Tab-separated table of C-alpha atoms in Angstrom:
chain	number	residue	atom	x	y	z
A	1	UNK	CA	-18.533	6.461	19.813
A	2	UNK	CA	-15.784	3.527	19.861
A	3	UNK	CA	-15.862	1.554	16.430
A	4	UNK	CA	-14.522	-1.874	16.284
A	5	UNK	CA	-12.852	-4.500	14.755
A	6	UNK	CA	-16.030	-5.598	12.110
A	7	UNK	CA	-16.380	-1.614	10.961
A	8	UNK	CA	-12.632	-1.595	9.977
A	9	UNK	CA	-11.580	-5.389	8.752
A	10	UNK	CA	-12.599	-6.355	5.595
A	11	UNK	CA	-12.512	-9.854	4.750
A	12	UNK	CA	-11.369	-11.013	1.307
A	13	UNK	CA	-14.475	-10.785	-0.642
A	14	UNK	CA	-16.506	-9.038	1.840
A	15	UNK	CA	-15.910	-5.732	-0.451
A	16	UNK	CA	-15.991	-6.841	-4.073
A	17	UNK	CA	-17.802	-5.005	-6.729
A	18	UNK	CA	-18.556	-6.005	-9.803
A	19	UNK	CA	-14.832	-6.762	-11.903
A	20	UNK	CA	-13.674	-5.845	-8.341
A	21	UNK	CA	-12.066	-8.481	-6.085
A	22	UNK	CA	-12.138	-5.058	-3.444
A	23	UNK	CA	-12.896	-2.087	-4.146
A	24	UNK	CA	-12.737	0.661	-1.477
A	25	UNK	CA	-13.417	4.245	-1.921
A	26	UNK	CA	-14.465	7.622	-0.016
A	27	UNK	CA	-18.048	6.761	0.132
A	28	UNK	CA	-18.181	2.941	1.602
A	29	UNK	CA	-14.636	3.757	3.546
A	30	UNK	CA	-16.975	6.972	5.249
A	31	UNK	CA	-13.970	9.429	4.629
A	32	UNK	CA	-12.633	11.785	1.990
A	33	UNK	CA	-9.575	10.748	0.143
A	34	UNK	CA	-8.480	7.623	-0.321
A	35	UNK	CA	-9.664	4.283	-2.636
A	36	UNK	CA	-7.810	1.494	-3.487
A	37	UNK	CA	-9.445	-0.861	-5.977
A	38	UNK	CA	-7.636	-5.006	-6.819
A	39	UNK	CA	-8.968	-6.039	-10.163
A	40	UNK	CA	-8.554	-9.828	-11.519
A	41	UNK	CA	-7.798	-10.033	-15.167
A	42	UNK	CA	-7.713	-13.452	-17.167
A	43	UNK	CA	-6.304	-14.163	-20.282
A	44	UNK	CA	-6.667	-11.445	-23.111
A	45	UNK	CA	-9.105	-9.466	-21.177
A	46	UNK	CA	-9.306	-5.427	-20.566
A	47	UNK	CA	-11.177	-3.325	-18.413
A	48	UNK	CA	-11.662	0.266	-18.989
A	49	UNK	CA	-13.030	2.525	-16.362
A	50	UNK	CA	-13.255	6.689	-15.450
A	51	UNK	CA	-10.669	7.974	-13.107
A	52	UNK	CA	-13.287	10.525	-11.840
A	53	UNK	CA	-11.836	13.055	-9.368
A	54	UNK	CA	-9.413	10.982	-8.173
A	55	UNK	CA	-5.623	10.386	-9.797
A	56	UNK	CA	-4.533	6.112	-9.603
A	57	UNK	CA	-1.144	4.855	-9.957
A	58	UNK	CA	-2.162	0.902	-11.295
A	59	UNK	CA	0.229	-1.498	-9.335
A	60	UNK	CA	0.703	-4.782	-10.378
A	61	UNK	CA	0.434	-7.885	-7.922
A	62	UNK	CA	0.295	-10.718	-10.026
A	63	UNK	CA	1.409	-10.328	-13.912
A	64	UNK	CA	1.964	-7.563	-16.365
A	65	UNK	CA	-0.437	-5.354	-17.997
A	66	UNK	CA	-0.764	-2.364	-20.650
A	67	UNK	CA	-2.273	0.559	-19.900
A	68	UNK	CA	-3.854	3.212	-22.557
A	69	UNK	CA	-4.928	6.395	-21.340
A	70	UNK	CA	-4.243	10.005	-22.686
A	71	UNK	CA	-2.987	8.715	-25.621
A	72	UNK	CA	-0.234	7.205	-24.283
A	73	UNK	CA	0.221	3.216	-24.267
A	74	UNK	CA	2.170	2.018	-21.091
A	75	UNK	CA	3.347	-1.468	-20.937
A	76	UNK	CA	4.106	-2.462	-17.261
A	77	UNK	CA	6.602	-5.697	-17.182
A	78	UNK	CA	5.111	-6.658	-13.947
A	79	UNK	CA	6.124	-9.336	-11.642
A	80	UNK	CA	5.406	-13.210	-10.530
A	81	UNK	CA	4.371	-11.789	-7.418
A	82	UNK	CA	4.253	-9.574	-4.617
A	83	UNK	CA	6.791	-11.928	-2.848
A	84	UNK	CA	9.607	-12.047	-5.743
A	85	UNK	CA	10.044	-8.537	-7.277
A	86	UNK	CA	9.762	-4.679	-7.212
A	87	UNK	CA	7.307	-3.778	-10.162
A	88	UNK	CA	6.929	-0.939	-12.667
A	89	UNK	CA	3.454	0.831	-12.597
A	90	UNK	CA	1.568	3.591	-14.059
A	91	UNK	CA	0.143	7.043	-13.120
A	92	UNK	CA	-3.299	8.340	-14.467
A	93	UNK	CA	-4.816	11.575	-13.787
A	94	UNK	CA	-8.444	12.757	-12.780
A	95	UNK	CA	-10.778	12.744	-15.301
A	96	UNK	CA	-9.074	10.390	-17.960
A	97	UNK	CA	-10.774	7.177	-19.382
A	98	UNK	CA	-8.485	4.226	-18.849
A	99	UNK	CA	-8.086	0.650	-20.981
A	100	UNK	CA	-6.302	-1.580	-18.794
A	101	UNK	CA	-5.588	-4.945	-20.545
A	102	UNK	CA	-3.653	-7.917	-20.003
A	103	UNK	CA	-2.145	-10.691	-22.503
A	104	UNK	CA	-1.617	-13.724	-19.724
A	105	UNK	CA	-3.932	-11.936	-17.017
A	106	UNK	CA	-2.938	-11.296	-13.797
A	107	UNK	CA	-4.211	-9.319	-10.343
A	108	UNK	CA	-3.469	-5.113	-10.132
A	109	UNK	CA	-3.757	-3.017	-7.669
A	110	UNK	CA	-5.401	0.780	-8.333
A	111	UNK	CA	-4.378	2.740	-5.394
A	112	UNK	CA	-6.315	5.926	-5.865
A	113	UNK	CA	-7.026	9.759	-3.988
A	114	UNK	CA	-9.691	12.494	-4.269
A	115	UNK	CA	-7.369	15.370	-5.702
A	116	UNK	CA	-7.220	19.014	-7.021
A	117	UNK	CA	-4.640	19.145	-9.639
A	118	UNK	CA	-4.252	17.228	-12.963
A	119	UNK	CA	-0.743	15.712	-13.675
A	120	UNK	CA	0.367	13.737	-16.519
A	121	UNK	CA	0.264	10.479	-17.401
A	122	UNK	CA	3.385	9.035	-16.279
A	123	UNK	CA	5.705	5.425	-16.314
A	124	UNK	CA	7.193	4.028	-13.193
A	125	UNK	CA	10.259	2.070	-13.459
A	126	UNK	CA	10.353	-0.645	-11.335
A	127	UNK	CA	14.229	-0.111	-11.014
A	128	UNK	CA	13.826	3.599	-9.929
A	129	UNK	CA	11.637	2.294	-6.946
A	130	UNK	CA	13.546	3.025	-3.198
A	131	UNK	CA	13.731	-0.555	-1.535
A	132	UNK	CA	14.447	0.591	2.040
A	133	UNK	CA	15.254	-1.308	5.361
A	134	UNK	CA	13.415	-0.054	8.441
A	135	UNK	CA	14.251	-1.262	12.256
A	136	UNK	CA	16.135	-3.830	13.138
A	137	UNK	CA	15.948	-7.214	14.889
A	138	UNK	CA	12.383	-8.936	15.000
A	139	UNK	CA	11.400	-5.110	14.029
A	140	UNK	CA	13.027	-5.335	10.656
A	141	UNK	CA	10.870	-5.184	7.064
A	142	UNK	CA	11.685	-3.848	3.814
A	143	UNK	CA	9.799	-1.016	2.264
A	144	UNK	CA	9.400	-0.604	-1.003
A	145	UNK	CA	8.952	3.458	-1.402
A	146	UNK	CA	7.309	3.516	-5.515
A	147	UNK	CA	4.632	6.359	-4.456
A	148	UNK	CA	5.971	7.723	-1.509
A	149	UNK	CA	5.807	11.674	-0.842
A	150	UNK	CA	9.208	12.931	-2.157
A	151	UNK	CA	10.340	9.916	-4.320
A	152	UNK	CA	7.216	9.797	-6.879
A	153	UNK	CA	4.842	12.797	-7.608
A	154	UNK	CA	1.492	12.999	-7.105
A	155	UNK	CA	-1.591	15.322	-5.950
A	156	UNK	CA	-2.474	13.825	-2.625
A	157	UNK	CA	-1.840	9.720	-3.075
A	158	UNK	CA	0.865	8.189	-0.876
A	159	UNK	CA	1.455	4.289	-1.793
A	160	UNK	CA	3.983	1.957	-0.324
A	161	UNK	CA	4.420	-1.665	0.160
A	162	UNK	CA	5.982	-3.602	3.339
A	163	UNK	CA	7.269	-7.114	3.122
A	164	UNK	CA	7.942	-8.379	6.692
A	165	UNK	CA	9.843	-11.665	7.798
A	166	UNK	CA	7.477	-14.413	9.005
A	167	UNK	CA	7.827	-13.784	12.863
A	168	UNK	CA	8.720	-10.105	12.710
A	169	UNK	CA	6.546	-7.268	13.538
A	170	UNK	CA	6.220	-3.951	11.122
A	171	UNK	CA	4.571	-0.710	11.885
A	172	UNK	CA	6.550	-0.487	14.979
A	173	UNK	CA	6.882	1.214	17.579
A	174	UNK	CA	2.751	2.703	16.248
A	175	UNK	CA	1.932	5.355	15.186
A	176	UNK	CA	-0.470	7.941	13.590
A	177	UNK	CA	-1.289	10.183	11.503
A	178	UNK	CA	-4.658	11.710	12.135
A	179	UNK	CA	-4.404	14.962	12.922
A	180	UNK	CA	-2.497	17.996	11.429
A	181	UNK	CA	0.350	19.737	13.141
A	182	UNK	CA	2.310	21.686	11.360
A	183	UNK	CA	6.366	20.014	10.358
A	184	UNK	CA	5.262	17.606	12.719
A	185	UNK	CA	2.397	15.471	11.467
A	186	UNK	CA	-0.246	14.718	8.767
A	187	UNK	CA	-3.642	14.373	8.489
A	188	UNK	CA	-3.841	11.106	6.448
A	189	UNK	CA	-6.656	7.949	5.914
A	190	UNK	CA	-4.969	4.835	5.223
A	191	UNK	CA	-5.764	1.575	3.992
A	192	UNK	CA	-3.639	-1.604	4.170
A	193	UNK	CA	-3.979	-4.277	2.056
A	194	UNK	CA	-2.484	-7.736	2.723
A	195	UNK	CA	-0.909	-10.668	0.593
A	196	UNK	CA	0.170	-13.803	3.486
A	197	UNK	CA	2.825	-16.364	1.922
A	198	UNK	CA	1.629	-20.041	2.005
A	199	UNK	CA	3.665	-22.620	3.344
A	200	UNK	CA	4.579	-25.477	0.812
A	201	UNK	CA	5.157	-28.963	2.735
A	202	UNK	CA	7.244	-31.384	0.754
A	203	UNK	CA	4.452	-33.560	0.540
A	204	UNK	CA	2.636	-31.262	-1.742
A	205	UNK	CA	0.365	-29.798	1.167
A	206	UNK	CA	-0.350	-26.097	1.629
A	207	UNK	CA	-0.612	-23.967	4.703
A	208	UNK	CA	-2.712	-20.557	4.135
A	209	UNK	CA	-0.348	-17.553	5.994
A	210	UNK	CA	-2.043	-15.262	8.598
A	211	UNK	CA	-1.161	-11.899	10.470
A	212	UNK	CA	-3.016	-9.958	12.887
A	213	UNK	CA	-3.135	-6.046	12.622
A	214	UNK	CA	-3.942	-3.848	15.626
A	215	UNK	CA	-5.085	-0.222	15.395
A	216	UNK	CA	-5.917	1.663	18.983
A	217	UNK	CA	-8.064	4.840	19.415
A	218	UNK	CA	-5.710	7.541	19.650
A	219	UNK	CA	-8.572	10.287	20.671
A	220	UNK	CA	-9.213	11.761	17.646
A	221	UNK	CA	-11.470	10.630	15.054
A	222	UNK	CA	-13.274	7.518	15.052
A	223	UNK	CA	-11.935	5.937	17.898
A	224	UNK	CA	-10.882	3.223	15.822
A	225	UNK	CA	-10.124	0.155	17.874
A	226	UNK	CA	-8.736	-3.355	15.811
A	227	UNK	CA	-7.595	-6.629	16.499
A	228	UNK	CA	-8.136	-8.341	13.314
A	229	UNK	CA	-6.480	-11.444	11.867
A	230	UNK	CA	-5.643	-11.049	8.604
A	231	UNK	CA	-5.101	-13.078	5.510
A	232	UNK	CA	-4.651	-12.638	1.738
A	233	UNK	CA	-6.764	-10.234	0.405
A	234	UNK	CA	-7.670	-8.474	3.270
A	235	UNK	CA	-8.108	-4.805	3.914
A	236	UNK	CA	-8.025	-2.591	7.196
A	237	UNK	CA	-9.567	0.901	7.264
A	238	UNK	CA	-7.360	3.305	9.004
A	239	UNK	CA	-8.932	6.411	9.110
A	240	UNK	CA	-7.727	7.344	12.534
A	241	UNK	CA	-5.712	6.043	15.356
A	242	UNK	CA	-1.991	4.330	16.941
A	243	UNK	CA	-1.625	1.719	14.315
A	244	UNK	CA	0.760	-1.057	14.544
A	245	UNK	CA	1.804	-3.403	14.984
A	246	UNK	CA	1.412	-5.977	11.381
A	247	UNK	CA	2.362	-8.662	13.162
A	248	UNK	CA	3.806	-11.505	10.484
A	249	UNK	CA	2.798	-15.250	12.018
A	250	UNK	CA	6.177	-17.174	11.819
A	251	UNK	CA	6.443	-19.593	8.810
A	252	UNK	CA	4.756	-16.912	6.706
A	253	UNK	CA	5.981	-13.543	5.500
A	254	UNK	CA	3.510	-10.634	5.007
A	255	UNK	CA	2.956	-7.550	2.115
A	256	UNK	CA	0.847	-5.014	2.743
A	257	UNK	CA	0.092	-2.518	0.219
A	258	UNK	CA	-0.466	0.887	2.092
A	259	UNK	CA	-2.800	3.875	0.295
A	260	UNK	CA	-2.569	7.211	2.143
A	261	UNK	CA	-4.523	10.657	1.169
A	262	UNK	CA	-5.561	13.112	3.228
A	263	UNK	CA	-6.835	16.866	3.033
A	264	UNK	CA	-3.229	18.857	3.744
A	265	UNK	CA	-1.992	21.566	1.272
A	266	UNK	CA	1.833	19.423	1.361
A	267	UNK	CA	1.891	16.312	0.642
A	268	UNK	CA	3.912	14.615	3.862
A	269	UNK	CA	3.992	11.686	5.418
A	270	UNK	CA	4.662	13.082	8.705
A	271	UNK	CA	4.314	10.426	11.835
A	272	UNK	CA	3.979	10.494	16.040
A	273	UNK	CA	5.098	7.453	17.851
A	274	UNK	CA	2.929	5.731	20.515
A	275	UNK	CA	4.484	7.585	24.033
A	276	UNK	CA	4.615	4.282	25.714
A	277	UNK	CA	6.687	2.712	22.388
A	278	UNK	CA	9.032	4.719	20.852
A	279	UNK	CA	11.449	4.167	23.176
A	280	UNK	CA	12.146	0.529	21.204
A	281	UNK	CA	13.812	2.944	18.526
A	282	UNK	CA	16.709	3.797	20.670
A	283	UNK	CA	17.598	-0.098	20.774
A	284	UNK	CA	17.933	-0.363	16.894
A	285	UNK	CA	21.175	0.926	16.428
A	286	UNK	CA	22.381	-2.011	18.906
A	287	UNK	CA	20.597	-4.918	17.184
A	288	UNK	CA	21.476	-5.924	13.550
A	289	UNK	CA	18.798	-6.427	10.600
A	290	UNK	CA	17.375	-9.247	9.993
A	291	UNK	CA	19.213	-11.503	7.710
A	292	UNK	CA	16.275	-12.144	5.671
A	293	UNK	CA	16.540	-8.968	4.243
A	294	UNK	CA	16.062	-7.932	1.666
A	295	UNK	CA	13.299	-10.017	0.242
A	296	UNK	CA	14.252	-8.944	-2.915
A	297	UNK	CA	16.582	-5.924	-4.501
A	298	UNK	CA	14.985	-3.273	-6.839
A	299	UNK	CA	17.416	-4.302	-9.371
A	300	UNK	CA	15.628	-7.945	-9.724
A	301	UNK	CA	13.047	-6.492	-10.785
A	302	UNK	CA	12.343	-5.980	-14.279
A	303	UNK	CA	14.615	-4.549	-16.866
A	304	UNK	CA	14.378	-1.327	-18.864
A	305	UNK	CA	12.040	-3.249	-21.833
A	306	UNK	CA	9.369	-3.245	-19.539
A	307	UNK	CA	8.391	0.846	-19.741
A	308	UNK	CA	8.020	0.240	-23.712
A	309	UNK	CA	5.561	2.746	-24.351
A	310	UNK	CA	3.685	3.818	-27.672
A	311	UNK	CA	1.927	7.045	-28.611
A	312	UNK	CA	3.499	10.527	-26.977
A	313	UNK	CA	4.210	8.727	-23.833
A	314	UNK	CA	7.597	8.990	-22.251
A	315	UNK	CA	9.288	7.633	-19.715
């Protein structure tokens, strides 16, 4: 049976639990891997919680944070935003209680996956993070690789984050990854989280962004069929299907935050284009990047005091 758009787009909100301003895992998401969890923190406060059988690299969005688990103390500089730097983050394993705790407050990301084995603790330096350029033209977005398969290790979690142009479409030409084939693609759920720059008049006025987000069945799975517009703090369940495009309204660029786990022994991200699209690939090499781009370098991020870390961490 075809699913649609309401079963997949969550509204900002529409999944918040308790300290949680979202908070997606296995069992509401209906699948077997991945979570992703965006906690709110003001002024002095900490949260603890149990990592469970999942690992969680904690992201920040909005403002820095320290993070105690294992007996190590990581200090994560953070960032003003998801719109003017790369950020450092952390790694916790399964089973691990976590103190997460924040002087000035600030929004985090947990991006989280069911998984086997139990790695260390582990500091991410924001300056170590891949900022990559993908496609070209009205195609073009930046990619920020700090969890991706071969740059960051991990049991099963793959996180990324795309900043796209205001007018300019990302996750293009689709694709998927819901079925495994061997060296040629994964089995992976995905979930895409969304942050929509405001537009600031002169008079003082603000305009709330948007983007719209399609997914189409691809005949396995679900069915999973989306046309969702999308604002900030927004999720889409991908657990199956062609996804793309993120289409970035102009006036507004878009971040998504994407947080991929699936059941494969190797940890790929291994894709298949859409048969009727890929052939908008071949016209890249003609057509320069956008201008825009980068957004921001890895190297603006923050400096080397940020990974301070106490206790038998190390970096």
């Amino acid at each position: 049976m075809t699913r649609t758009t309401t079963d997949f787009h969550l509204r900002a909100g529409s999944a918040a639990v308790g300290p949680y301003a979202l908070d997606i895992g296995p069992e509401s998401a209906g699948w077997g891997y991945s979570s992703l969890r965006v906690l709110e923190l003001g002024p002095g406060e900490t949260h603890t919680f149990t990592t469970g059988e999942s690992e969680w690299i904690v992201l920040p969005l909005h403002g820095g944070c320290t993070v105690a688990a294992e007996g190590h103390t990581l200090r994560l500089h953070g960032r003003e935003g998801v719109f003017a730097s790369v950020s450092d983050f952390a790694y916790v394993p399964r089973d691990a209680e976590v103190a997460l705790s924040s002087a000035a407050g600030g929004r985090f990301a947990l991006t989280g996956a069911r998984c086997e084995r139990r790695l260390p603790v582990r500091y991410g330096a924001a300056e170590d993070v891949p900022v990559e350029l993908r496609g070209s033209g009205q195609c073009s977005r930046q990619v920020n690789n700090f969890a991706a398969a071969h740059v960051f290790e991990a049991d099963k979690l793959i996180a990324v984050e795309v900043l796209t142009p205001g007018g300019n479409w990302s996750s293009y030409p689709p694709h998927k990854h819901d079925e495994h084939r061997e060296g040629v693609e994964s089995e992976l759920e995905e979930i895409y989280y969304y942050e929509i720059a405001p537009h600031h008049a002169p008079d003082g006025s603000v305009t709330e962004g948007l983007g719209y987000q399609r997914v189409t069945p691809s005949g396995h799975g679900k069915g999973t069929d989306v046309l969702a517009e999308v604002g900030s703090g927004d999720a889409v369940l991908i657990p199956d299907g062609w996804h793309g495009p993120s289409m970035a309204a102009p006036g507004h660029d878009m971040y998504y935050l994407n947080v991929m786990a699936g059941p494969g022994v190797e940890r790929d991200w291994l894709i298949c284009d859409h048969p009727d699209h890929t052939w908008i690939r071949g016209t890249w090499a003609d057509t320069p990047v956008d201008a825009r781009l980068p957004l921001y370098g890895a190297m603006e991020s923050a400096g080397s005091p940020a990974g301070a870390q106490e206790g038998k961490g190390e970096r």
